[in-house]
Amino acid sequence: MTEILCVAPPFSYGRLGAIGPKCPNLGLGVIAAVIEKLGYDVKILDCFGLELTEAEVAKEIERHSPKLVLLGAVTANFKIATSILKKAKESNPSVINIIGGPHVTVNPDSAFKEEGIVDYVVINEAEETIVELLDCIYKKSAIPLSEIKGIMYLDSSKNKVRTAERPVVKNLDTLPMPAYHLFPMEKYHSNGWLNLGRKFTTMVTSRGCPFKCNFCQSSIQAKYWRQRSPDKVFEEIKLLYDKYGVRHIYFQDDEFAVNHKRVIELCDKIKEAKLDLAWECLARVNHMDDE
């Protein structure tokens, strides 16, 4: 029996499947690391990385027999995510289902469209919320559910209750590294045209974006841009390089090059350590310069 099972649902690029990247869900990875630090037995089921069908996911959940399922979903896999949670309830009616991620952050009501599947919705960043929510569920603290910021749930009368908004994590250096040891690290690769055949993973070194493009979910979720320090980022690079043999990293930040000084300092650290490392990032064209 697994105490807490974190699930990254299946995802498909459709006709672009052969060239689409395969990346770990690092948001779920950081949350798993937070939960592990609290002393819980936690596992990650990366259905996308393992290329599991919905039927195979159901078998894995039955095998783990979790007391609590924590799932993160985007809009593109929200339907299959709720189907997985429904199967978890059918397998064990007493299981506690928690869902978070971009889709329910924008539309938390959607999680309760079908009654009896989702117990709690976590809105926006989950690292601090999940600590208080687990303490409440497992009766480790006296904080009432209604005072936990950043969640939605059904009360005893089946009315939806949305609590006060939780502020974002201001100092990202206080968060643990993602629980890479719980991911199938050998399964990941970059986009087809950028795949160098090297051991690959992603990293996130900042959150949010100072540019508020109206088509981007970051403009809704992030209140302001926050960065991890070059030292913390390099510490994670060294872990991936030395322990997991990673030689290709995709910095998955919404805008990696906001702070040019930080990027150059990080590059200097990589060069000084003589790391045989390829890396890629996302950045705005009009935010780049020759240096």
mmCIF file of C-alpha atoms in Angstrom:
data_model
loop_
_atom_site.group_PDB
_atom_site.id
_atom_site.type_symbol
_atom_site.label_atom_id
_atom_site.label_comp_id
_atom_site.label_asym_id
_atom_site.label_seq_id
_atom_site.Cartn_x
_atom_site.Cartn_y
_atom_site.Cartn_z
ATOM 1 C CA MET A 1 0.000 0.000 0.000
ATOM 2 C CA THR A 2 1.241 3.481 -0.937
ATOM 3 C CA GLU A 3 0.254 6.250 1.453
ATOM 4 C CA ILE A 4 0.224 9.070 -1.121
ATOM 5 C CA LEU A 5 0.342 8.529 -4.890
ATOM 6 C CA CYS A 6 1.135 11.558 -7.066
ATOM 7 C CA VAL A 7 -0.168 11.025 -10.595
ATOM 8 C CA ALA A 8 0.878 12.766 -13.820
ATOM 9 C CA PRO A 9 -1.957 11.779 -16.202
ATOM 10 C CA PRO A 10 -1.405 10.516 -19.761
ATOM 11 C CA PHE A 11 -0.874 13.204 -22.375
ATOM 12 C CA SER A 12 -0.772 13.095 -26.169
ATOM 13 C CA TYR A 13 0.624 15.396 -28.850
ATOM 14 C CA GLY A 14 -1.606 13.626 -31.354
ATOM 15 C CA ARG A 15 -0.089 13.540 -34.830
ATOM 16 C CA LEU A 16 3.024 15.261 -33.477
ATOM 17 C CA GLY A 17 3.651 12.441 -30.998
ATOM 18 C CA ALA A 18 6.814 11.250 -32.753
ATOM 19 C CA ILE A 19 8.564 14.618 -32.341
ATOM 20 C CA GLY A 20 6.930 15.952 -29.161
ATOM 21 C CA PRO A 21 9.130 16.248 -26.056
ATOM 22 C CA LYS A 22 8.703 13.938 -23.078
ATOM 23 C CA CYS A 23 9.367 15.805 -19.829
ATOM 24 C CA PRO A 24 8.826 15.073 -16.124
ATOM 25 C CA ASN A 25 6.050 16.974 -14.328
ATOM 26 C CA LEU A 26 8.347 19.042 -12.123
ATOM 27 C CA GLY A 27 5.484 20.816 -10.367
ATOM 28 C CA LEU A 28 4.358 17.424 -9.112
ATOM 29 C CA GLY A 29 7.992 16.568 -8.389
ATOM 30 C CA VAL A 30 8.469 19.519 -6.024
ATOM 31 C CA ILE A 31 5.193 18.734 -4.248
ATOM 32 C CA ALA A 32 6.263 15.090 -3.852
ATOM 33 C CA ALA A 33 9.564 16.289 -2.357
ATOM 34 C CA VAL A 34 7.674 18.508 0.113
ATOM 35 C CA ILE A 35 5.409 15.590 1.095
ATOM 36 C CA GLU A 36 8.389 13.244 1.477
ATOM 37 C CA LYS A 37 10.055 15.728 3.822
ATOM 38 C CA LEU A 38 6.940 15.596 6.008
ATOM 39 C CA GLY A 39 7.582 11.875 6.506
ATOM 40 C CA TYR A 40 4.849 10.418 4.296
ATOM 41 C CA ASP A 41 5.352 7.425 2.027
ATOM 42 C CA VAL A 42 4.959 9.012 -1.416
ATOM 43 C CA LYS A 43 5.332 7.672 -4.963
ATOM 44 C CA ILE A 44 5.003 9.293 -8.391
ATOM 45 C CA LEU A 45 3.139 7.548 -11.202
ATOM 46 C CA ASP A 46 4.216 9.334 -14.393
ATOM 47 C CA CYS A 47 1.671 7.974 -16.866
ATOM 48 C CA PHE A 48 2.972 10.291 -19.599
ATOM 49 C CA GLY A 49 6.610 9.274 -19.147
ATOM 50 C CA LEU A 50 5.751 5.586 -18.952
ATOM 51 C CA GLU A 51 3.265 5.880 -21.864
ATOM 52 C CA LEU A 52 0.528 4.115 -19.895
ATOM 53 C CA THR A 53 -2.956 3.643 -21.289
ATOM 54 C CA GLU A 54 -5.939 4.579 -19.148
ATOM 55 C CA ALA A 55 -6.534 0.876 -18.423
ATOM 56 C CA GLU A 56 -2.882 0.441 -17.365
ATOM 57 C CA VAL A 57 -3.155 3.480 -15.103
ATOM 58 C CA ALA A 58 -6.188 1.938 -13.386
ATOM 59 C CA LYS A 59 -4.196 -1.280 -12.782
ATOM 60 C CA GLU A 60 -1.257 0.694 -11.352
ATOM 61 C CA ILE A 61 -3.526 2.581 -8.964
ATOM 62 C CA GLU A 62 -5.080 -0.690 -7.861
ATOM 63 C CA ARG A 63 -1.583 -2.134 -7.336
ATOM 64 C CA HIS A 64 -0.457 0.836 -5.240
ATOM 65 C CA SER A 65 -3.755 0.895 -3.319
ATOM 66 C CA PRO A 66 -3.138 4.500 -2.168
ATOM 67 C CA LYS A 67 -4.853 6.163 0.753
ATOM 68 C CA LEU A 68 -4.614 9.474 -1.079
ATOM 69 C CA VAL A 69 -4.233 10.349 -4.770
ATOM 70 C CA LEU A 70 -2.791 13.731 -5.704
ATOM 71 C CA LEU A 71 -3.078 14.565 -9.392
ATOM 72 C CA GLY A 72 -1.998 17.544 -11.473
ATOM 73 C CA ALA A 73 -3.688 18.283 -14.789
ATOM 74 C CA VAL A 74 -3.685 20.737 -17.660
ATOM 75 C CA THR A 75 -6.733 21.388 -19.833
ATOM 76 C CA ALA A 76 -5.565 18.952 -22.518
ATOM 77 C CA ASN A 77 -5.627 15.978 -20.119
ATOM 78 C CA PHE A 78 -8.234 17.168 -17.612
ATOM 79 C CA LYS A 79 -10.901 14.780 -18.940
ATOM 80 C CA ILE A 80 -8.679 11.716 -18.588
ATOM 81 C CA ALA A 81 -7.463 13.035 -15.209
ATOM 82 C CA THR A 82 -10.988 13.050 -13.776
ATOM 83 C CA SER A 83 -11.570 9.607 -15.296
ATOM 84 C CA ILE A 84 -8.505 8.319 -13.421
ATOM 85 C CA LEU A 85 -9.747 9.808 -10.152
ATOM 86 C CA LYS A 86 -13.147 8.212 -10.744
ATOM 87 C CA LYS A 87 -11.507 4.807 -11.182
ATOM 88 C CA ALA A 88 -9.514 5.387 -7.985
ATOM 89 C CA LYS A 89 -12.798 5.940 -6.105
ATOM 90 C CA GLU A 90 -14.344 2.846 -7.699
ATOM 91 C CA SER A 91 -11.326 0.792 -6.653
ATOM 92 C CA ASN A 92 -11.358 2.196 -3.107
ATOM 93 C CA PRO A 93 -14.308 4.421 -2.066
ATOM 94 C CA SER A 94 -12.380 5.691 0.969
ATOM 95 C CA VAL A 95 -9.477 7.074 -1.104
ATOM 96 C CA ILE A 96 -8.997 10.846 -0.853
ATOM 97 C CA ASN A 97 -8.646 12.537 -4.256
ATOM 98 C CA ILE A 98 -6.899 15.891 -4.602
ATOM 99 C CA ILE A 99 -6.482 17.690 -7.929
ATOM 100 C CA GLY A 100 -4.398 20.744 -8.799
ATOM 101 C CA GLY A 101 -2.714 22.291 -11.805
ATOM 102 C CA PRO A 102 -3.384 25.043 -14.347
ATOM 103 C CA HIS A 103 -6.842 23.870 -15.425
ATOM 104 C CA VAL A 104 -8.483 23.848 -11.988
ATOM 105 C CA THR A 105 -6.606 26.991 -10.982
ATOM 106 C CA VAL A 106 -8.443 28.854 -13.734
ATOM 107 C CA ASN A 107 -11.701 26.874 -13.360
ATOM 108 C CA PRO A 108 -11.907 25.081 -9.978
ATOM 109 C CA ASP A 109 -15.671 24.495 -10.331
ATOM 110 C CA SER A 110 -14.988 22.072 -13.199
ATOM 111 C CA ALA A 111 -13.538 19.539 -10.750
ATOM 112 C CA PHE A 112 -16.967 19.109 -9.134
ATOM 113 C CA LYS A 113 -18.976 18.722 -12.323
ATOM 114 C CA GLU A 114 -19.493 15.060 -11.440
ATOM 115 C CA GLU A 115 -20.146 14.487 -7.754
ATOM 116 C CA GLY A 116 -18.178 12.037 -5.651
ATOM 117 C CA ILE A 117 -14.879 12.083 -7.579
ATOM 118 C CA VAL A 118 -12.806 14.999 -6.257
ATOM 119 C CA ASP A 119 -12.477 15.724 -2.550
ATOM 120 C CA TYR A 120 -10.245 18.800 -2.690
ATOM 121 C CA VAL A 121 -9.029 21.234 -5.348
ATOM 122 C CA VAL A 122 -5.721 23.025 -4.821
ATOM 123 C CA ILE A 123 -5.655 26.425 -6.534
ATOM 124 C CA ASN A 124 -2.416 28.061 -7.713
ATOM 125 C CA GLU A 125 0.904 27.017 -6.185
ATOM 126 C CA ALA A 126 0.496 23.994 -3.956
ATOM 127 C CA GLU A 127 3.680 23.606 -1.892
ATOM 128 C CA GLU A 128 2.451 25.447 1.218
ATOM 129 C CA THR A 129 -1.208 24.512 0.736
ATOM 130 C CA ILE A 130 -0.535 20.774 0.606
ATOM 131 C CA VAL A 131 1.308 20.847 3.944
ATOM 132 C CA GLU A 132 -1.678 22.408 5.719
ATOM 133 C CA LEU A 133 -4.203 20.256 3.855
ATOM 134 C CA LEU A 134 -2.426 16.997 4.733
ATOM 135 C CA ASP A 135 -2.099 18.145 8.353
ATOM 136 C CA CYS A 136 -5.857 18.716 8.391
ATOM 137 C CA ILE A 137 -6.718 15.429 6.661
ATOM 138 C CA TYR A 138 -4.459 13.392 8.943
ATOM 139 C CA LYS A 139 -5.475 15.459 12.010
ATOM 140 C CA LYS A 140 -1.954 16.640 12.754
ATOM 141 C CA SER A 141 -3.117 20.201 13.355
ATOM 142 C CA ALA A 142 -6.203 21.980 14.607
ATOM 143 C CA ILE A 143 -6.470 24.345 11.621
ATOM 144 C CA PRO A 144 -10.013 24.137 10.200
ATOM 145 C CA LEU A 145 -10.487 23.352 6.523
ATOM 146 C CA SER A 146 -12.154 26.705 5.912
ATOM 147 C CA GLU A 147 -8.988 28.532 7.017
ATOM 148 C CA ILE A 148 -6.629 26.738 4.635
ATOM 149 C CA LYS A 149 -5.939 29.232 1.860
ATOM 150 C CA GLY A 150 -6.005 28.203 -1.784
ATOM 151 C CA ILE A 151 -8.462 25.290 -1.851
ATOM 152 C CA MET A 152 -12.012 24.413 -2.884
ATOM 153 C CA TYR A 153 -14.117 21.599 -1.436
ATOM 154 C CA LEU A 154 -17.717 20.555 -0.823
ATOM 155 C CA ASP A 155 -19.149 21.124 2.630
ATOM 156 C CA SER A 156 -21.554 18.761 4.420
ATOM 157 C CA SER A 157 -24.449 20.262 2.437
ATOM 158 C CA LYS A 158 -22.607 19.657 -0.887
ATOM 159 C CA ASN A 159 -22.063 23.369 -1.370
ATOM 160 C CA LYS A 160 -18.783 24.435 -2.979
ATOM 161 C CA VAL A 161 -16.539 26.343 -0.596
ATOM 162 C CA ARG A 162 -13.633 28.360 -1.998
ATOM 163 C CA THR A 163 -11.224 29.648 0.615
ATOM 164 C CA ALA A 164 -9.139 32.815 0.534
ATOM 165 C CA GLU A 165 -6.404 33.105 -2.076
ATOM 166 C CA ARG A 166 -2.953 31.940 -1.023
ATOM 167 C CA PRO A 167 -0.004 34.203 -1.843
ATOM 168 C CA VAL A 168 2.664 32.791 -4.151
ATOM 169 C CA VAL A 169 5.939 31.415 -2.804
ATOM 170 C CA LYS A 170 8.191 34.476 -2.769
ATOM 171 C CA ASN A 171 11.572 32.822 -2.124
ATOM 172 C CA LEU A 172 11.909 29.855 -4.480
ATOM 173 C CA ASP A 173 15.251 28.893 -2.907
ATOM 174 C CA THR A 174 13.303 27.671 0.144
ATOM 175 C CA LEU A 175 11.634 24.928 -1.915
ATOM 176 C CA PRO A 176 13.238 21.491 -2.236
ATOM 177 C CA MET A 177 14.488 20.186 -5.556
ATOM 178 C CA PRO A 178 11.987 18.007 -7.443
ATOM 179 C CA ALA A 179 11.936 14.364 -6.289
ATOM 180 C CA TYR A 180 13.822 13.167 -9.378
ATOM 181 C CA HIS A 181 14.395 9.786 -7.719
ATOM 182 C CA LEU A 182 10.655 9.089 -8.017
ATOM 183 C CA PHE A 183 10.564 9.697 -11.804
ATOM 184 C CA PRO A 184 11.480 7.251 -14.620
ATOM 185 C CA MET A 185 14.471 9.410 -15.555
ATOM 186 C CA GLU A 186 15.493 7.232 -18.497
ATOM 187 C CA LYS A 187 12.209 7.913 -20.331
ATOM 188 C CA TYR A 188 12.581 11.616 -21.106
ATOM 189 C CA HIS A 189 13.750 13.298 -24.316
ATOM 190 C CA SER A 190 13.700 16.693 -25.988
ATOM 191 C CA ASN A 191 11.706 17.798 -29.048
ATOM 192 C CA GLY A 192 12.434 15.631 -32.090
ATOM 193 C CA TRP A 193 14.426 18.332 -33.911
ATOM 194 C CA LEU A 194 16.442 19.163 -30.769
ATOM 195 C CA ASN A 195 16.954 15.611 -29.515
ATOM 196 C CA LEU A 196 20.704 15.055 -29.328
ATOM 197 C CA GLY A 197 20.452 11.473 -28.076
ATOM 198 C CA ARG A 198 21.785 12.575 -24.685
ATOM 199 C CA LYS A 199 20.322 11.824 -21.265
ATOM 200 C CA PHE A 200 17.712 14.558 -20.890
ATOM 201 C CA THR A 201 15.480 16.272 -18.388
ATOM 202 C CA THR A 202 13.871 19.626 -17.713
ATOM 203 C CA MET A 203 14.442 22.172 -14.959
ATOM 204 C CA VAL A 204 12.465 25.171 -13.722
ATOM 205 C CA THR A 205 14.570 28.042 -12.391
ATOM 206 C CA SER A 206 11.939 30.788 -12.104
ATOM 207 C CA ARG A 207 8.171 31.230 -11.913
ATOM 208 C CA GLY A 208 5.892 33.662 -13.625
ATOM 209 C CA CYS A 209 6.743 36.220 -16.277
ATOM 210 C CA PRO A 210 6.859 40.028 -16.248
ATOM 211 C CA PHE A 211 5.133 40.107 -19.646
ATOM 212 C CA LYS A 212 1.364 39.678 -19.419
ATOM 213 C CA CYS A 213 0.408 38.169 -22.780
ATOM 214 C CA ASN A 214 -3.341 37.534 -22.731
ATOM 215 C CA PHE A 215 -3.008 34.057 -24.311
ATOM 216 C CA CYS A 216 -0.680 32.770 -21.593
ATOM 217 C CA GLN A 217 -1.764 31.010 -18.423
ATOM 218 C CA SER A 218 1.182 32.532 -16.596
ATOM 219 C CA SER A 219 -0.475 35.948 -16.849
ATOM 220 C CA ILE A 220 -3.422 34.576 -14.861
ATOM 221 C CA GLN A 221 -1.577 32.476 -12.284
ATOM 222 C CA ALA A 222 1.617 34.359 -11.520
ATOM 223 C CA LYS A 223 1.420 37.616 -9.605
ATOM 224 C CA TYR A 224 5.030 38.504 -10.333
ATOM 225 C CA TRP A 225 8.237 36.951 -11.604
ATOM 226 C CA ARG A 226 10.437 35.148 -9.094
ATOM 227 C CA GLN A 227 13.849 33.559 -9.608
ATOM 228 C CA ARG A 228 15.996 30.910 -7.999
ATOM 229 C CA SER A 229 19.559 31.943 -7.280
ATOM 230 C CA PRO A 230 22.364 30.814 -9.641
ATOM 231 C CA ASP A 231 23.902 28.801 -6.775
ATOM 232 C CA LYS A 232 20.669 26.830 -6.201
ATOM 233 C CA VAL A 233 20.165 26.274 -9.925
ATOM 234 C CA PHE A 234 23.737 25.055 -10.350
ATOM 235 C CA GLU A 235 23.374 22.747 -7.341
ATOM 236 C CA GLU A 236 20.450 21.073 -9.108
ATOM 237 C CA ILE A 237 22.364 20.892 -12.401
ATOM 238 C CA LYS A 238 25.239 19.131 -10.608
ATOM 239 C CA LEU A 239 22.827 16.641 -9.030
ATOM 240 C CA LEU A 240 21.321 15.813 -12.423
ATOM 241 C CA TYR A 241 24.760 15.655 -14.052
ATOM 242 C CA ASP A 242 26.515 13.528 -11.417
ATOM 243 C CA LYS A 243 23.713 11.265 -10.132
ATOM 244 C CA TYR A 244 21.526 10.804 -13.193
ATOM 245 C CA GLY A 245 24.013 11.282 -16.029
ATOM 246 C CA VAL A 246 21.981 14.125 -17.552
ATOM 247 C CA ARG A 247 23.797 15.876 -20.409
ATOM 248 C CA HIS A 248 20.926 17.877 -21.938
ATOM 249 C CA ILE A 249 18.661 20.217 -19.952
ATOM 250 C CA TYR A 250 15.630 22.175 -21.096
ATOM 251 C CA PHE A 251 15.037 25.182 -18.837
ATOM 252 C CA GLN A 252 11.256 25.213 -18.896
ATOM 253 C CA ASP A 253 10.783 28.682 -17.401
ATOM 254 C CA ASP A 254 8.154 30.856 -19.075
ATOM 255 C CA GLU A 255 10.929 33.417 -19.708
ATOM 256 C CA PHE A 256 14.413 32.176 -18.823
ATOM 257 C CA ALA A 257 16.309 35.360 -19.733
ATOM 258 C CA VAL A 258 14.494 37.962 -17.634
ATOM 259 C CA ASN A 259 17.604 38.593 -15.516
ATOM 260 C CA HIS A 260 20.573 38.651 -17.901
ATOM 261 C CA LYS A 261 23.104 38.873 -15.072
ATOM 262 C CA ARG A 262 21.701 35.665 -13.522
ATOM 263 C CA VAL A 263 21.918 33.770 -16.832
ATOM 264 C CA ILE A 264 25.537 34.834 -17.404
ATOM 265 C CA GLU A 265 26.500 33.915 -13.837
ATOM 266 C CA LEU A 266 24.951 30.473 -14.317
ATOM 267 C CA CYS A 267 26.731 30.004 -17.655
ATOM 268 C CA ASP A 268 30.023 30.947 -15.992
ATOM 269 C CA LYS A 269 29.469 28.266 -13.357
ATOM 270 C CA ILE A 270 28.772 25.625 -16.036
ATOM 271 C CA LYS A 271 31.923 26.641 -17.957
ATOM 272 C CA GLU A 272 34.127 26.754 -14.844
ATOM 273 C CA ALA A 273 32.998 23.231 -13.892
ATOM 274 C CA LYS A 274 33.770 22.064 -17.480
ATOM 275 C CA LEU A 275 30.400 20.319 -17.737
ATOM 276 C CA ASP A 276 29.685 18.561 -21.035
ATOM 277 C CA LEU A 277 26.190 19.980 -21.062
ATOM 278 C CA ALA A 278 23.793 21.083 -23.795
ATOM 279 C CA TRP A 279 20.885 23.261 -22.748
ATOM 280 C CA GLU A 280 17.904 25.044 -24.238
ATOM 281 C CA CYS A 281 15.384 27.552 -22.930
ATOM 282 C CA LEU A 282 12.367 29.702 -23.718
ATOM 283 C CA ALA A 283 12.911 33.457 -24.038
ATOM 284 C CA ARG A 284 11.367 36.448 -25.799
ATOM 285 C CA VAL A 285 13.255 37.453 -28.965
ATOM 286 C CA ASN A 286 13.009 41.141 -28.048
ATOM 287 C CA HIS A 287 14.464 40.426 -24.617
ATOM 288 C CA MET A 288 17.752 39.012 -25.933
ATOM 289 C CA ASP A 289 20.996 40.815 -26.718
ATOM 290 C CA ASP A 290 24.366 39.879 -28.244
ATOM 291 C CA GLU A 291 25.895 38.943 -24.897
#
